[in-house]
Amino acid sequence: MKVSNNHKNLIDGCLRNDRKCQQELYDTFAPKMLAVCMRYANTKHEAEDIMIEGFMQVFTHLENFFGESSLESWIRKIMVNKAISNFRSNNKRYNYEIIDMDMEIADDSSNIEAGLTGAEIIHIMQKMPEMQKLVFNLRVFEDYSFKEIGEEINVPENTARVYFLRAKKWITEKIKEKSDK
């Protein structure tokens, strides 16, 4: 079991509807979870909405946490799933193209490092085209395979790869523009 004694006590208190424990659990994880949600959202307000919905699910389903992973990982997974759900509900009208890998110029050697702060990178990412942002986040931060990404967003695996390559190219260009200023 990967649950620390402190987290075990928090979980037990939350399951008893102890408001102090619920507040402590929220205060402990909210800053990190807001950062996760910010990567998927277009605005801080949208990220906060995703996070609040995520915490509502955390408190509603806390009895389903069995300690197979850390509490933080379990909460993070809920936040990512809420972000994916938010993306789906806000983008129902899109008809995504099937992209042929051979038609894309794939430069997988691009390096997207620059001396930028986390806030600057988040700001850049929030302006990324929606599908590219979602695929980039799932691949880079959540370690989803392209097959898993394709299944989540209902596109072929190669299409997910192309969206990822486009995201890398997009973010590299934006970082270069920012560093040239």
PDB file of C-alpha atoms in Angstrom:
ATOM      1  CA  MET A   1       0.000   0.000   0.000  1.00  0.00           C
ATOM      2  CA  LYS A   2       1.421   3.368  -1.056  1.00  0.00           C
ATOM      3  CA  VAL A   3      -0.609   5.545   1.305  1.00  0.00           C
ATOM      4  CA  SER A   4       1.306   7.435   3.985  1.00  0.00           C
ATOM      5  CA  ASN A   5      -0.139   7.491   7.500  1.00  0.00           C
ATOM      6  CA  ASN A   6      -0.918  11.193   7.114  1.00  0.00           C
ATOM      7  CA  HIS A   7      -2.855  10.553   3.886  1.00  0.00           C
ATOM      8  CA  LYS A   8      -4.570   7.538   5.453  1.00  0.00           C
ATOM      9  CA  ASN A   9      -5.840   9.754   8.274  1.00  0.00           C
ATOM     10  CA  LEU A  10      -6.994  12.374   5.750  1.00  0.00           C
ATOM     11  CA  ILE A  11      -8.808   9.750   3.673  1.00  0.00           C
ATOM     12  CA  ASP A  12     -10.487   8.274   6.738  1.00  0.00           C
ATOM     13  CA  GLY A  13     -11.577  11.746   7.864  1.00  0.00           C
ATOM     14  CA  CYS A  14     -12.904  12.617   4.402  1.00  0.00           C
ATOM     15  CA  LEU A  15     -14.863   9.358   4.302  1.00  0.00           C
ATOM     16  CA  ARG A  16     -16.462  10.405   7.605  1.00  0.00           C
ATOM     17  CA  ASN A  17     -17.372  13.752   5.969  1.00  0.00           C
ATOM     18  CA  ASP A  18     -15.027  15.615   8.314  1.00  0.00           C
ATOM     19  CA  ARG A  19     -14.886  19.099   6.724  1.00  0.00           C
ATOM     20  CA  LYS A  20     -11.451  19.869   8.208  1.00  0.00           C
ATOM     21  CA  CYS A  21      -9.984  16.743   6.612  1.00  0.00           C
ATOM     22  CA  GLN A  22     -11.669  17.544   3.308  1.00  0.00           C
ATOM     23  CA  GLN A  23     -10.252  21.063   3.412  1.00  0.00           C
ATOM     24  CA  GLU A  24      -6.787  19.747   4.280  1.00  0.00           C
ATOM     25  CA  LEU A  25      -6.873  17.229   1.437  1.00  0.00           C
ATOM     26  CA  TYR A  26      -7.961  19.979  -0.961  1.00  0.00           C
ATOM     27  CA  ASP A  27      -5.313  22.413   0.334  1.00  0.00           C
ATOM     28  CA  THR A  28      -2.625  19.734   0.057  1.00  0.00           C
ATOM     29  CA  PHE A  29      -3.294  18.794  -3.553  1.00  0.00           C
ATOM     30  CA  ALA A  30      -5.055  21.790  -5.138  1.00  0.00           C
ATOM     31  CA  PRO A  31      -1.912  23.722  -6.190  1.00  0.00           C
ATOM     32  CA  LYS A  32      -0.452  20.739  -8.047  1.00  0.00           C
ATOM     33  CA  MET A  33      -3.799  19.790  -9.557  1.00  0.00           C
ATOM     34  CA  LEU A  34      -4.418  23.345 -10.728  1.00  0.00           C
ATOM     35  CA  ALA A  35      -1.065  23.189 -12.527  1.00  0.00           C
ATOM     36  CA  VAL A  36      -2.171  19.941 -14.213  1.00  0.00           C
ATOM     37  CA  CYS A  37      -5.493  21.490 -15.240  1.00  0.00           C
ATOM     38  CA  MET A  38      -3.804  24.670 -16.502  1.00  0.00           C
ATOM     39  CA  ARG A  39      -1.943  22.621 -19.120  1.00  0.00           C
ATOM     40  CA  TYR A  40      -5.242  21.456 -20.609  1.00  0.00           C
ATOM     41  CA  ALA A  41      -7.292  24.638 -20.246  1.00  0.00           C
ATOM     42  CA  ASN A  42      -7.345  27.859 -22.223  1.00  0.00           C
ATOM     43  CA  THR A  43      -7.768  30.101 -19.191  1.00  0.00           C
ATOM     44  CA  LYS A  44      -7.177  29.963 -15.454  1.00  0.00           C
ATOM     45  CA  HIS A  45     -10.940  30.129 -14.919  1.00  0.00           C
ATOM     46  CA  GLU A  46     -11.467  27.054 -17.122  1.00  0.00           C
ATOM     47  CA  ALA A  47      -8.657  25.228 -15.282  1.00  0.00           C
ATOM     48  CA  GLU A  48     -10.244  26.068 -11.924  1.00  0.00           C
ATOM     49  CA  ASP A  49     -13.598  24.730 -13.157  1.00  0.00           C
ATOM     50  CA  ILE A  50     -11.966  21.474 -14.263  1.00  0.00           C
ATOM     51  CA  MET A  51     -10.155  21.181 -10.943  1.00  0.00           C
ATOM     52  CA  ILE A  52     -13.305  21.832  -8.875  1.00  0.00           C
ATOM     53  CA  GLU A  53     -15.221  19.210 -10.860  1.00  0.00           C
ATOM     54  CA  GLY A  54     -12.288  16.865 -10.344  1.00  0.00           C
ATOM     55  CA  PHE A  55     -12.256  17.388  -6.588  1.00  0.00           C
ATOM     56  CA  MET A  56     -16.008  16.832  -6.462  1.00  0.00           C
ATOM     57  CA  GLN A  57     -15.345  13.455  -8.059  1.00  0.00           C
ATOM     58  CA  VAL A  58     -12.442  12.794  -5.672  1.00  0.00           C
ATOM     59  CA  PHE A  59     -14.674  13.333  -2.643  1.00  0.00           C
ATOM     60  CA  THR A  60     -17.573  11.413  -4.172  1.00  0.00           C
ATOM     61  CA  HIS A  61     -15.452   8.381  -5.065  1.00  0.00           C
ATOM     62  CA  LEU A  62     -12.780   8.404  -2.362  1.00  0.00           C
ATOM     63  CA  GLU A  63     -14.026   5.045  -1.090  1.00  0.00           C
ATOM     64  CA  ASN A  64     -12.794   3.622  -4.430  1.00  0.00           C
ATOM     65  CA  PHE A  65      -9.198   4.590  -3.676  1.00  0.00           C
ATOM     66  CA  PHE A  66      -7.517   1.360  -2.625  1.00  0.00           C
ATOM     67  CA  GLY A  67      -3.911   2.559  -2.388  1.00  0.00           C
ATOM     68  CA  GLU A  68      -2.599   0.777  -5.490  1.00  0.00           C
ATOM     69  CA  SER A  69      -0.942   4.070  -6.416  1.00  0.00           C
ATOM     70  CA  SER A  70      -0.185   7.181  -4.428  1.00  0.00           C
ATOM     71  CA  LEU A  71      -3.114   9.381  -3.492  1.00  0.00           C
ATOM     72  CA  GLU A  72      -1.599  12.177  -5.566  1.00  0.00           C
ATOM     73  CA  SER A  73      -1.415   9.920  -8.656  1.00  0.00           C
ATOM     74  CA  TRP A  74      -5.017   8.830  -8.171  1.00  0.00           C
ATOM     75  CA  ILE A  75      -6.216  12.438  -7.864  1.00  0.00           C
ATOM     76  CA  ARG A  76      -4.094  13.473 -10.853  1.00  0.00           C
ATOM     77  CA  LYS A  77      -5.679  10.753 -12.995  1.00  0.00           C
ATOM     78  CA  ILE A  78      -9.117  12.093 -12.071  1.00  0.00           C
ATOM     79  CA  MET A  79      -8.043  15.632 -13.054  1.00  0.00           C
ATOM     80  CA  VAL A  80      -6.696  14.442 -16.411  1.00  0.00           C
ATOM     81  CA  ASN A  81      -9.898  12.509 -17.090  1.00  0.00           C
ATOM     82  CA  LYS A  82     -11.934  15.625 -16.227  1.00  0.00           C
ATOM     83  CA  ALA A  83      -9.789  17.664 -18.618  1.00  0.00           C
ATOM     84  CA  ILE A  84     -10.360  15.097 -21.382  1.00  0.00           C
ATOM     85  CA  SER A  85     -14.112  15.136 -20.667  1.00  0.00           C
ATOM     86  CA  ASN A  86     -14.089  18.926 -20.779  1.00  0.00           C
ATOM     87  CA  PHE A  87     -12.280  18.809 -24.122  1.00  0.00           C
ATOM     88  CA  ARG A  88     -14.793  16.323 -25.524  1.00  0.00           C
ATOM     89  CA  SER A  89     -17.831  18.280 -24.378  1.00  0.00           C
ATOM     90  CA  ASN A  90     -16.486  21.571 -25.722  1.00  0.00           C
ATOM     91  CA  ASN A  91     -15.320  20.135 -29.040  1.00  0.00           C
ATOM     92  CA  LYS A  92     -18.145  17.801 -30.100  1.00  0.00           C
ATOM     93  CA  ARG A  93     -18.664  19.565 -33.374  1.00  0.00           C
ATOM     94  CA  TYR A  94     -15.133  18.950 -34.654  1.00  0.00           C
ATOM     95  CA  ASN A  95     -14.644  16.379 -37.369  1.00  0.00           C
ATOM     96  CA  TYR A  96     -11.019  15.436 -37.073  1.00  0.00           C
ATOM     97  CA  GLU A  97      -9.071  14.684 -40.186  1.00  0.00           C
ATOM     98  CA  ILE A  98      -7.301  11.393 -40.679  1.00  0.00           C
ATOM     99  CA  ILE A  99      -3.696  12.326 -41.285  1.00  0.00           C
ATOM    100  CA  ASP A 100      -1.279  10.292 -43.354  1.00  0.00           C
ATOM    101  CA  MET A 101       2.091  10.019 -41.605  1.00  0.00           C
ATOM    102  CA  ASP A 102       3.942  10.020 -44.927  1.00  0.00           C
ATOM    103  CA  MET A 103       2.551  13.436 -45.796  1.00  0.00           C
ATOM    104  CA  GLU A 104       3.948  15.052 -42.659  1.00  0.00           C
ATOM    105  CA  ILE A 105       7.470  16.332 -42.285  1.00  0.00           C
ATOM    106  CA  ALA A 106       8.410  14.711 -39.012  1.00  0.00           C
ATOM    107  CA  ASP A 107      11.387  16.264 -37.283  1.00  0.00           C
ATOM    108  CA  ASP A 108      11.418  14.380 -34.004  1.00  0.00           C
ATOM    109  CA  SER A 109      14.765  15.871 -33.027  1.00  0.00           C
ATOM    110  CA  SER A 110      13.402  19.277 -32.050  1.00  0.00           C
ATOM    111  CA  ASN A 111      14.361  20.466 -28.607  1.00  0.00           C
ATOM    112  CA  ILE A 112      11.793  22.641 -26.862  1.00  0.00           C
ATOM    113  CA  GLU A 113      13.994  23.813 -24.031  1.00  0.00           C
ATOM    114  CA  ALA A 114      14.579  27.501 -23.473  1.00  0.00           C
ATOM    115  CA  GLY A 115      15.182  29.618 -20.419  1.00  0.00           C
ATOM    116  CA  LEU A 116      11.468  30.222 -19.810  1.00  0.00           C
ATOM    117  CA  THR A 117       9.582  30.097 -16.545  1.00  0.00           C
ATOM    118  CA  GLY A 118       6.846  27.545 -15.936  1.00  0.00           C
ATOM    119  CA  ALA A 119       4.246  30.319 -16.152  1.00  0.00           C
ATOM    120  CA  GLU A 120       5.565  31.382 -19.572  1.00  0.00           C
ATOM    121  CA  ILE A 121       5.448  27.814 -20.848  1.00  0.00           C
ATOM    122  CA  ILE A 122       1.885  27.350 -19.538  1.00  0.00           C
ATOM    123  CA  HIS A 123       0.886  30.626 -21.225  1.00  0.00           C
ATOM    124  CA  ILE A 124       2.372  29.422 -24.521  1.00  0.00           C
ATOM    125  CA  MET A 125       0.675  26.038 -24.193  1.00  0.00           C
ATOM    126  CA  GLN A 126      -2.719  27.613 -23.502  1.00  0.00           C
ATOM    127  CA  LYS A 127      -2.561  29.222 -26.933  1.00  0.00           C
ATOM    128  CA  MET A 128      -1.744  25.942 -28.694  1.00  0.00           C
ATOM    129  CA  PRO A 129      -4.465  24.542 -30.975  1.00  0.00           C
ATOM    130  CA  GLU A 130      -6.819  22.404 -28.873  1.00  0.00           C
ATOM    131  CA  MET A 131      -6.180  18.956 -30.368  1.00  0.00           C
ATOM    132  CA  GLN A 132      -2.425  19.455 -30.399  1.00  0.00           C
ATOM    133  CA  LYS A 133      -2.473  20.641 -26.782  1.00  0.00           C
ATOM    134  CA  LEU A 134      -4.467  17.626 -25.638  1.00  0.00           C
ATOM    135  CA  VAL A 135      -2.234  15.127 -27.453  1.00  0.00           C
ATOM    136  CA  PHE A 136       0.941  16.885 -26.287  1.00  0.00           C
ATOM    137  CA  ASN A 137      -0.166  16.852 -22.645  1.00  0.00           C
ATOM    138  CA  LEU A 138      -1.271  13.228 -22.710  1.00  0.00           C
ATOM    139  CA  ARG A 139       1.972  12.114 -24.335  1.00  0.00           C
ATOM    140  CA  VAL A 140       4.518  14.254 -22.490  1.00  0.00           C
ATOM    141  CA  PHE A 141       3.014  14.677 -19.035  1.00  0.00           C
ATOM    142  CA  GLU A 142       0.756  11.639 -18.652  1.00  0.00           C
ATOM    143  CA  ASP A 143       2.950   9.172 -20.594  1.00  0.00           C
ATOM    144  CA  TYR A 144       0.074   7.853 -22.710  1.00  0.00           C
ATOM    145  CA  SER A 145       1.042   5.782 -25.746  1.00  0.00           C
ATOM    146  CA  PHE A 146      -0.124   7.008 -29.133  1.00  0.00           C
ATOM    147  CA  LYS A 147      -2.489   4.061 -29.234  1.00  0.00           C
ATOM    148  CA  GLU A 148      -4.028   5.114 -25.885  1.00  0.00           C
ATOM    149  CA  ILE A 149      -4.279   8.718 -27.045  1.00  0.00           C
ATOM    150  CA  GLY A 150      -5.996   7.629 -30.244  1.00  0.00           C
ATOM    151  CA  GLU A 151      -8.494   5.591 -28.238  1.00  0.00           C
ATOM    152  CA  GLU A 152      -9.179   8.508 -25.851  1.00  0.00           C
ATOM    153  CA  ILE A 153      -9.846  11.025 -28.604  1.00  0.00           C
ATOM    154  CA  ASN A 154     -11.229   8.616 -31.204  1.00  0.00           C
ATOM    155  CA  VAL A 155      -8.594   9.027 -33.927  1.00  0.00           C
ATOM    156  CA  PRO A 156      -6.163   6.534 -35.488  1.00  0.00           C
ATOM    157  CA  GLU A 157      -2.842   6.056 -33.726  1.00  0.00           C
ATOM    158  CA  ASN A 158      -0.886   7.681 -36.579  1.00  0.00           C
ATOM    159  CA  THR A 159      -3.144  10.723 -36.447  1.00  0.00           C
ATOM    160  CA  ALA A 160      -2.316  11.103 -32.748  1.00  0.00           C
ATOM    161  CA  ARG A 161       1.400  10.909 -33.670  1.00  0.00           C
ATOM    162  CA  VAL A 162       1.006  13.661 -36.245  1.00  0.00           C
ATOM    163  CA  TYR A 163      -0.856  15.908 -33.795  1.00  0.00           C
ATOM    164  CA  PHE A 164       2.014  15.383 -31.354  1.00  0.00           C
ATOM    165  CA  LEU A 165       4.622  16.284 -33.980  1.00  0.00           C
ATOM    166  CA  ARG A 166       2.617  19.362 -34.938  1.00  0.00           C
ATOM    167  CA  ALA A 167       2.413  20.338 -31.259  1.00  0.00           C
ATOM    168  CA  LYS A 168       6.166  19.995 -30.835  1.00  0.00           C
ATOM    169  CA  LYS A 169       6.760  22.084 -33.946  1.00  0.00           C
ATOM    170  CA  TRP A 170       4.209  24.686 -32.805  1.00  0.00           C
ATOM    171  CA  ILE A 171       5.618  25.037 -29.308  1.00  0.00           C
ATOM    172  CA  THR A 172       9.206  25.120 -30.626  1.00  0.00           C
ATOM    173  CA  GLU A 173       8.285  27.984 -32.973  1.00  0.00           C
ATOM    174  CA  LYS A 174       6.526  29.919 -30.184  1.00  0.00           C
ATOM    175  CA  ILE A 175       9.458  29.474 -27.812  1.00  0.00           C
ATOM    176  CA  LYS A 176      11.854  30.605 -30.534  1.00  0.00           C
ATOM    177  CA  GLU A 177       9.680  33.679 -31.200  1.00  0.00           C
ATOM    178  CA  LYS A 178       9.645  34.451 -27.464  1.00  0.00           C
ATOM    179  CA  SER A 179      13.422  34.072 -27.115  1.00  0.00           C
ATOM    180  CA  ASP A 180      14.052  36.221 -30.232  1.00  0.00           C
ATOM    181  CA  LYS A 181      12.236  39.173 -28.627  1.00  0.00           C
TER     182      LYS A 181
END
